[in-house]
């Protein structure tokens, strides 16, 4: 604080100390927050912590733009941004493939079904599952009625609790907070175990300690698991999409940022918005289609393009298409040019590769 210039006895000049002190305290708290996230990642698999690192913002007090920070704080603010980048990169390999990709597909499928259930009307994915769950519940209730003919209230309890059981089970699958990993379970297995526990607790609260309550939870969990796994496995074929950075996808916050880490592509930044052109599993386009349709499928065949190809293609989209006053940029006339731009970028990449091969082996 000794470096903060004194107003020099000017009574009408604003005192710089209060603002500087507030900004400095906020910066220190942000440093401590990043340190805690890094410690959580070092301790083991923590999807929520990694997502929070990805969304870690350099904003000042009250959400102010970091460009407005006091000039003496800009250097430590830049150091904090660099530290955040190092933490994200150090753990990137753990959250870019393998079980992490499987985990995100599981979360996306659960979010798809949860969105359908939340609408309180049968949908494309809900109906077959709902019928199967209802059949299992009916079997359990009929068995109970054989034991206790006066248990008519059970049917009311079942009708009252059915949707809540489904939503609690799906919410547990979408939950990004760390789960207990007994016997070193994989993150995916731990997520299934947590959902099963949540479902059992919900049924127990509604139907009390009946002999068939545990079997009911097991059968519902196994049925739902089969459906969710089937949807996730059948919709992994990649499609090329254009994304409007002003919208959000119906994934639990902040899992959306993890989507772009696992499926990078070309990016155009306009203000606080990041518009993207990339390939990702079809599952996420179906999830998004239930709401705002911020993802537009450009090509529905399998591509093996690199992020460089997508970057070159999106760089050739006219700047006017990203105007904040315009509609979603893929709804403009430029959208029809995207497949053409992508084909040109692919051809340029292939040509550059051939030139590089000739430089190494001219006789080819």
PDB file of N, CA and C in Angstrom, residues 236-305:
ATOM      1  N   UNK A 236     -22.853 -41.866 -29.781  1.00  0.00           N
ATOM      2  CA  UNK A 236     -21.502 -41.326 -29.704  1.00  0.00           C
ATOM      3  C   UNK A 236     -20.948 -40.952 -31.074  1.00  0.00           C
ATOM      4  N   UNK A 237     -21.678 -41.247 -32.155  1.00  0.00           N
ATOM      5  CA  UNK A 237     -21.180 -40.887 -33.480  1.00  0.00           C
ATOM      6  C   UNK A 237     -21.049 -39.370 -33.574  1.00  0.00           C
ATOM      7  N   UNK A 238     -19.895 -38.862 -34.058  1.00  0.00           N
ATOM      8  CA  UNK A 238     -19.658 -37.416 -34.050  1.00  0.00           C
ATOM      9  C   UNK A 238     -20.393 -36.693 -35.168  1.00  0.00           C
ATOM     10  N   UNK A 239     -20.831 -35.505 -34.882  1.00  0.00           N
ATOM     11  CA  UNK A 239     -21.403 -34.607 -35.884  1.00  0.00           C
ATOM     12  C   UNK A 239     -20.729 -33.247 -35.728  1.00  0.00           C
ATOM     13  N   UNK A 240     -20.588 -32.548 -36.842  1.00  0.00           N
ATOM     14  CA  UNK A 240     -19.992 -31.214 -36.813  1.00  0.00           C
ATOM     15  C   UNK A 240     -21.076 -30.204 -36.457  1.00  0.00           C
ATOM     16  N   UNK A 241     -20.799 -29.360 -35.469  1.00  0.00           N
ATOM     17  CA  UNK A 241     -21.797 -28.401 -35.012  1.00  0.00           C
ATOM     18  C   UNK A 241     -21.216 -26.993 -34.982  1.00  0.00           C
ATOM     19  N   UNK A 242     -22.098 -26.031 -35.176  1.00  0.00           N
ATOM     20  CA  UNK A 242     -21.784 -24.622 -34.963  1.00  0.00           C
ATOM     21  C   UNK A 242     -22.512 -24.186 -33.704  1.00  0.00           C
ATOM     22  N   UNK A 243     -21.813 -23.494 -32.829  1.00  0.00           N
ATOM     23  CA  UNK A 243     -22.353 -23.142 -31.509  1.00  0.00           C
ATOM     24  C   UNK A 243     -22.353 -21.633 -31.316  1.00  0.00           C
ATOM     25  N   UNK A 244     -23.479 -21.120 -30.886  1.00  0.00           N
ATOM     26  CA  UNK A 244     -23.608 -19.697 -30.582  1.00  0.00           C
ATOM     27  C   UNK A 244     -23.178 -19.464 -29.136  1.00  0.00           C
ATOM     28  N   UNK A 245     -22.101 -18.728 -28.952  1.00  0.00           N
ATOM     29  CA  UNK A 245     -21.544 -18.532 -27.619  1.00  0.00           C
ATOM     30  C   UNK A 245     -22.408 -17.746 -26.666  1.00  0.00           C
ATOM     31  N   UNK A 246     -23.492 -17.158 -27.145  1.00  0.00           N
ATOM     32  CA  UNK A 246     -24.366 -16.392 -26.243  1.00  0.00           C
ATOM     33  C   UNK A 246     -25.386 -17.289 -25.567  1.00  0.00           C
ATOM     34  N   UNK A 247     -25.441 -18.553 -25.951  1.00  0.00           N
ATOM     35  CA  UNK A 247     -26.416 -19.480 -25.384  1.00  0.00           C
ATOM     36  C   UNK A 247     -25.729 -20.466 -24.446  1.00  0.00           C
ATOM     37  N   UNK A 248     -26.538 -21.241 -23.746  1.00  0.00           N
ATOM     38  CA  UNK A 248     -26.010 -22.289 -22.888  1.00  0.00           C
ATOM     39  C   UNK A 248     -26.649 -23.612 -23.298  1.00  0.00           C
ATOM     40  N   UNK A 249     -25.945 -24.701 -23.008  1.00  0.00           N
ATOM     41  CA  UNK A 249     -26.458 -26.035 -23.286  1.00  0.00           C
ATOM     42  C   UNK A 249     -26.986 -26.616 -21.991  1.00  0.00           C
ATOM     43  N   UNK A 250     -28.008 -27.442 -22.079  1.00  0.00           N
ATOM     44  CA  UNK A 250     -28.644 -27.972 -20.874  1.00  0.00           C
ATOM     45  C   UNK A 250     -27.817 -29.069 -20.215  1.00  0.00           C
ATOM     46  N   UNK A 251     -26.610 -28.692 -19.817  1.00  0.00           N
ATOM     47  CA  UNK A 251     -25.758 -29.557 -19.000  1.00  0.00           C
ATOM     48  C   UNK A 251     -25.619 -28.923 -17.627  1.00  0.00           C
ATOM     49  N   UNK A 252     -25.417 -29.732 -16.591  1.00  0.00           N
ATOM     50  CA  UNK A 252     -25.233 -29.139 -15.261  1.00  0.00           C
ATOM     51  C   UNK A 252     -24.049 -28.175 -15.281  1.00  0.00           C
ATOM     52  N   UNK A 253     -24.253 -27.004 -14.707  1.00  0.00           N
ATOM     53  CA  UNK A 253     -23.142 -26.042 -14.648  1.00  0.00           C
ATOM     54  C   UNK A 253     -22.099 -26.572 -13.674  1.00  0.00           C
ATOM     55  N   UNK A 254     -20.799 -26.493 -14.014  1.00  0.00           N
ATOM     56  CA  UNK A 254     -20.218 -25.924 -15.228  1.00  0.00           C
ATOM     57  C   UNK A 254     -19.709 -26.996 -16.175  1.00  0.00           C
ATOM     58  N   UNK A 255     -20.438 -28.101 -16.324  1.00  0.00           N
ATOM     59  CA  UNK A 255     -19.984 -29.198 -17.185  1.00  0.00           C
ATOM     60  C   UNK A 255     -19.908 -28.785 -18.648  1.00  0.00           C
ATOM     61  N   UNK A 256     -20.586 -27.699 -19.020  1.00  0.00           N
ATOM     62  CA  UNK A 256     -20.542 -27.274 -20.417  1.00  0.00           C
ATOM     63  C   UNK A 256     -19.115 -26.954 -20.846  1.00  0.00           C
ATOM     64  N   UNK A 257     -18.329 -26.359 -19.951  1.00  0.00           N
ATOM     65  CA  UNK A 257     -16.947 -26.038 -20.302  1.00  0.00           C
ATOM     66  C   UNK A 257     -16.121 -27.294 -20.510  1.00  0.00           C
ATOM     67  N   UNK A 258     -16.445 -28.360 -19.774  1.00  0.00           N
ATOM     68  CA  UNK A 258     -15.742 -29.624 -19.959  1.00  0.00           C
ATOM     69  C   UNK A 258     -16.008 -30.195 -21.349  1.00  0.00           C
ATOM     70  N   UNK A 259     -17.183 -29.934 -21.877  1.00  0.00           N
ATOM     71  CA  UNK A 259     -17.525 -30.405 -23.225  1.00  0.00           C
ATOM     72  C   UNK A 259     -16.547 -29.853 -24.246  1.00  0.00           C
ATOM     73  N   UNK A 260     -16.202 -28.571 -24.129  1.00  0.00           N
ATOM     74  CA  UNK A 260     -15.298 -27.961 -25.107  1.00  0.00           C
ATOM     75  C   UNK A 260     -13.863 -28.378 -24.866  1.00  0.00           C
ATOM     76  N   UNK A 261     -13.509 -28.781 -23.663  1.00  0.00           N
ATOM     77  CA  UNK A 261     -12.166 -29.310 -23.407  1.00  0.00           C
ATOM     78  C   UNK A 261     -12.007 -30.675 -24.082  1.00  0.00           C
ATOM     79  N   UNK A 262     -13.046 -31.499 -23.969  1.00  0.00           N
ATOM     80  CA  UNK A 262     -12.963 -32.843 -24.543  1.00  0.00           C
ATOM     81  C   UNK A 262     -13.144 -32.841 -26.057  1.00  0.00           C
ATOM     82  N   UNK A 263     -13.862 -31.853 -26.572  1.00  0.00           N
ATOM     83  CA  UNK A 263     -14.105 -31.797 -28.019  1.00  0.00           C
ATOM     84  C   UNK A 263     -13.736 -30.404 -28.528  1.00  0.00           C
ATOM     85  N   UNK A 264     -12.430 -30.106 -28.596  1.00  0.00           N
ATOM     86  CA  UNK A 264     -12.007 -28.764 -29.018  1.00  0.00           C
ATOM     87  C   UNK A 264     -12.233 -28.569 -30.508  1.00  0.00           C
ATOM     88  N   UNK A 265     -12.282 -27.337 -30.908  1.00  0.00           N
ATOM     89  CA  UNK A 265     -12.463 -27.005 -32.316  1.00  0.00           C
ATOM     90  C   UNK A 265     -12.038 -25.576 -32.545  1.00  0.00           C
ATOM     91  N   UNK A 266     -12.630 -24.951 -33.566  1.00  0.00           N
ATOM     92  CA  UNK A 266     -12.325 -23.558 -33.859  1.00  0.00           C
ATOM     93  C   UNK A 266     -13.164 -22.616 -33.014  1.00  0.00           C
ATOM     94  N   UNK A 267     -12.583 -21.481 -32.617  1.00  0.00           N
ATOM     95  CA  UNK A 267     -13.253 -20.521 -31.732  1.00  0.00           C
ATOM     96  C   UNK A 267     -13.118 -19.122 -32.301  1.00  0.00           C
ATOM     97  N   UNK A 268     -14.216 -18.372 -32.247  1.00  0.00           N
ATOM     98  CA  UNK A 268     -14.189 -16.935 -32.548  1.00  0.00           C
ATOM     99  C   UNK A 268     -14.756 -16.206 -31.340  1.00  0.00           C
ATOM    100  N   UNK A 269     -14.004 -15.282 -30.797  1.00  0.00           N
ATOM    101  CA  UNK A 269     -14.434 -14.547 -29.610  1.00  0.00           C
ATOM    102  C   UNK A 269     -14.975 -13.182 -30.002  1.00  0.00           C
ATOM    103  N   UNK A 270     -16.148 -12.836 -29.417  1.00  0.00           N
ATOM    104  CA  UNK A 270     -16.725 -11.498 -29.593  1.00  0.00           C
ATOM    105  C   UNK A 270     -17.184 -11.035 -28.218  1.00  0.00           C
ATOM    106  N   UNK A 271     -16.424 -10.148 -27.625  1.00  0.00           N
ATOM    107  CA  UNK A 271     -16.757  -9.723 -26.266  1.00  0.00           C
ATOM    108  C   UNK A 271     -16.593 -10.890 -25.302  1.00  0.00           C
ATOM    109  N   UNK A 272     -17.670 -11.177 -24.563  1.00  0.00           N
ATOM    110  CA  UNK A 272     -17.635 -12.287 -23.611  1.00  0.00           C
ATOM    111  C   UNK A 272     -18.116 -13.596 -24.229  1.00  0.00           C
ATOM    112  N   UNK A 273     -18.489 -13.597 -25.514  1.00  0.00           N
ATOM    113  CA  UNK A 273     -19.043 -14.785 -26.154  1.00  0.00           C
ATOM    114  C   UNK A 273     -17.975 -15.508 -26.966  1.00  0.00           C
ATOM    115  N   UNK A 274     -18.052 -16.822 -26.928  1.00  0.00           N
ATOM    116  CA  UNK A 274     -17.148 -17.650 -27.715  1.00  0.00           C
ATOM    117  C   UNK A 274     -17.980 -18.525 -28.650  1.00  0.00           C
ATOM    118  N   UNK A 275     -17.893 -18.250 -29.940  1.00  0.00           N
ATOM    119  CA  UNK A 275     -18.594 -19.040 -30.946  1.00  0.00           C
ATOM    120  C   UNK A 275     -17.667 -20.158 -31.402  1.00  0.00           C
ATOM    121  N   UNK A 276     -18.243 -21.346 -31.642  1.00  0.00           N
ATOM    122  CA  UNK A 276     -17.406 -22.513 -31.910  1.00  0.00           C
ATOM    123  C   UNK A 276     -17.888 -23.281 -33.135  1.00  0.00           C
ATOM    124  N   UNK A 277     -16.931 -23.941 -33.768  1.00  0.00           N
ATOM    125  CA  UNK A 277     -17.202 -24.903 -34.829  1.00  0.00           C
ATOM    126  C   UNK A 277     -16.382 -26.138 -34.495  1.00  0.00           C
ATOM    127  N   UNK A 278     -17.046 -27.245 -34.218  1.00  0.00           N
ATOM    128  CA  UNK A 278     -16.323 -28.439 -33.778  1.00  0.00           C
ATOM    129  C   UNK A 278     -17.171 -29.678 -34.002  1.00  0.00           C
ATOM    130  N   UNK A 279     -16.614 -30.847 -33.684  1.00  0.00           N
ATOM    131  CA  UNK A 279     -17.342 -32.116 -33.769  1.00  0.00           C
ATOM    132  C   UNK A 279     -17.509 -32.675 -32.365  1.00  0.00           C
ATOM    133  N   UNK A 280     -18.718 -33.116 -32.057  1.00  0.00           N
ATOM    134  CA  UNK A 280     -18.983 -33.723 -30.757  1.00  0.00           C
ATOM    135  C   UNK A 280     -20.071 -34.787 -30.928  1.00  0.00           C
ATOM    136  N   UNK A 281     -20.282 -35.659 -29.921  1.00  0.00           N
ATOM    137  CA  UNK A 281     -21.274 -36.730 -30.056  1.00  0.00           C
ATOM    138  C   UNK A 281     -22.679 -36.184 -30.292  1.00  0.00           C
ATOM    139  N   UNK A 282     -23.434 -36.902 -31.111  1.00  0.00           N
ATOM    140  CA  UNK A 282     -24.794 -36.482 -31.446  1.00  0.00           C
ATOM    141  C   UNK A 282     -25.654 -36.314 -30.192  1.00  0.00           C
ATOM    142  N   UNK A 283     -25.345 -37.038 -29.141  1.00  0.00           N
ATOM    143  CA  UNK A 283     -26.118 -36.976 -27.900  1.00  0.00           C
ATOM    144  C   UNK A 283     -26.331 -35.543 -27.451  1.00  0.00           C
ATOM    145  N   UNK A 284     -25.288 -34.724 -27.525  1.00  0.00           N
ATOM    146  CA  UNK A 284     -25.385 -33.366 -26.985  1.00  0.00           C
ATOM    147  C   UNK A 284     -26.248 -32.470 -27.861  1.00  0.00           C
ATOM    148  N   UNK A 285     -26.359 -32.775 -29.155  1.00  0.00           N
ATOM    149  CA  UNK A 285     -27.264 -31.997 -30.003  1.00  0.00           C
ATOM    150  C   UNK A 285     -28.712 -32.337 -29.675  1.00  0.00           C
ATOM    151  N   UNK A 286     -28.991 -33.580 -29.286  1.00  0.00           N
ATOM    152  CA  UNK A 286     -30.353 -33.955 -28.898  1.00  0.00           C
ATOM    153  C   UNK A 286     -30.716 -33.319 -27.565  1.00  0.00           C
ATOM    154  N   UNK A 287     -29.783 -33.285 -26.668  1.00  0.00           N
ATOM    155  CA  UNK A 287     -30.011 -32.637 -25.374  1.00  0.00           C
ATOM    156  C   UNK A 287     -30.349 -31.173 -25.578  1.00  0.00           C
ATOM    157  N   UNK A 288     -29.570 -30.518 -26.423  1.00  0.00           N
ATOM    158  CA  UNK A 288     -29.766 -29.099 -26.656  1.00  0.00           C
ATOM    159  C   UNK A 288     -31.072 -28.824 -27.397  1.00  0.00           C
ATOM    160  N   UNK A 289     -31.529 -29.751 -28.241  1.00  0.00           N
ATOM    161  CA  UNK A 289     -32.718 -29.503 -29.052  1.00  0.00           C
ATOM    162  C   UNK A 289     -33.983 -29.417 -28.208  1.00  0.00           C
ATOM    163  N   UNK A 290     -33.913 -29.859 -26.940  1.00  0.00           N
ATOM    164  CA  UNK A 290     -35.075 -29.761 -26.072  1.00  0.00           C
ATOM    165  C   UNK A 290     -35.305 -28.337 -25.584  1.00  0.00           C
ATOM    166  N   UNK A 291     -34.314 -27.468 -25.783  1.00  0.00           N
ATOM    167  CA  UNK A 291     -34.432 -26.115 -25.235  1.00  0.00           C
ATOM    168  C   UNK A 291     -34.180 -25.066 -26.311  1.00  0.00           C
ATOM    169  N   UNK A 292     -33.017 -24.442 -26.287  1.00  0.00           N
ATOM    170  CA  UNK A 292     -32.794 -23.234 -27.078  1.00  0.00           C
ATOM    171  C   UNK A 292     -32.250 -23.480 -28.477  1.00  0.00           C
ATOM    172  N   UNK A 293     -31.826 -24.706 -28.780  1.00  0.00           N
ATOM    173  CA  UNK A 293     -31.231 -25.015 -30.076  1.00  0.00           C
ATOM    174  C   UNK A 293     -30.040 -24.116 -30.372  1.00  0.00           C
ATOM    175  N   UNK A 294     -29.118 -24.015 -29.423  1.00  0.00           N
ATOM    176  CA  UNK A 294     -27.929 -23.197 -29.648  1.00  0.00           C
ATOM    177  C   UNK A 294     -26.878 -23.955 -30.443  1.00  0.00           C
ATOM    178  N   UNK A 295     -27.076 -25.261 -30.672  1.00  0.00           N
ATOM    179  CA  UNK A 295     -26.176 -26.061 -31.494  1.00  0.00           C
ATOM    180  C   UNK A 295     -26.842 -26.334 -32.841  1.00  0.00           C
ATOM    181  N   UNK A 296     -26.123 -26.043 -33.901  1.00  0.00           N
ATOM    182  CA  UNK A 296     -26.647 -26.320 -35.241  1.00  0.00           C
ATOM    183  C   UNK A 296     -25.761 -27.374 -35.891  1.00  0.00           C
ATOM    184  N   UNK A 297     -26.356 -28.460 -36.341  1.00  0.00           N
ATOM    185  CA  UNK A 297     -25.593 -29.520 -36.996  1.00  0.00           C
ATOM    186  C   UNK A 297     -25.236 -29.073 -38.410  1.00  0.00           C
ATOM    187  N   UNK A 298     -23.954 -28.985 -38.680  1.00  0.00           N
ATOM    188  CA  UNK A 298     -23.468 -28.569 -39.990  1.00  0.00           C
ATOM    189  C   UNK A 298     -23.284 -29.777 -40.896  1.00  0.00           C
ATOM    190  N   UNK A 299     -22.790 -30.879 -40.328  1.00  0.00           N
ATOM    191  CA  UNK A 299     -22.574 -32.099 -41.101  1.00  0.00           C
ATOM    192  C   UNK A 299     -22.818 -33.283 -40.179  1.00  0.00           C
ATOM    193  N   UNK A 300     -23.560 -34.268 -40.661  1.00  0.00           N
ATOM    194  CA  UNK A 300     -23.923 -35.385 -39.801  1.00  0.00           C
ATOM    195  C   UNK A 300     -23.174 -36.667 -40.157  1.00  0.00           C
ATOM    196  N   UNK A 301     -22.080 -36.526 -40.881  1.00  0.00           N
ATOM    197  CA  UNK A 301     -21.240 -37.685 -41.159  1.00  0.00           C
ATOM    198  C   UNK A 301     -19.989 -37.614 -40.295  1.00  0.00           C
ATOM    199  N   UNK A 302     -19.290 -38.736 -40.184  1.00  0.00           N
ATOM    200  CA  UNK A 302     -18.131 -38.785 -39.290  1.00  0.00           C
ATOM    201  C   UNK A 302     -16.957 -38.027 -39.896  1.00  0.00           C
ATOM    202  N   UNK A 303     -16.342 -37.181 -39.064  1.00  0.00           N
ATOM    203  CA  UNK A 303     -15.180 -36.416 -39.496  1.00  0.00           C
ATOM    204  C   UNK A 303     -13.997 -36.763 -38.588  1.00  0.00           C
ATOM    205  N   UNK A 304     -12.813 -36.655 -39.146  1.00  0.00           N
ATOM    206  CA  UNK A 304     -11.603 -36.839 -38.351  1.00  0.00           C
ATOM    207  C   UNK A 304     -10.725 -35.602 -38.451  1.00  0.00           C
ATOM    208  N   UNK A 305     -11.354 -34.456 -38.487  1.00  0.00           N
ATOM    209  CA  UNK A 305     -10.607 -33.207 -38.628  1.00  0.00           C
ATOM    210  C   UNK A 305      -9.937 -32.820 -37.312  1.00  0.00           C
TER     211      UNK A 305
END
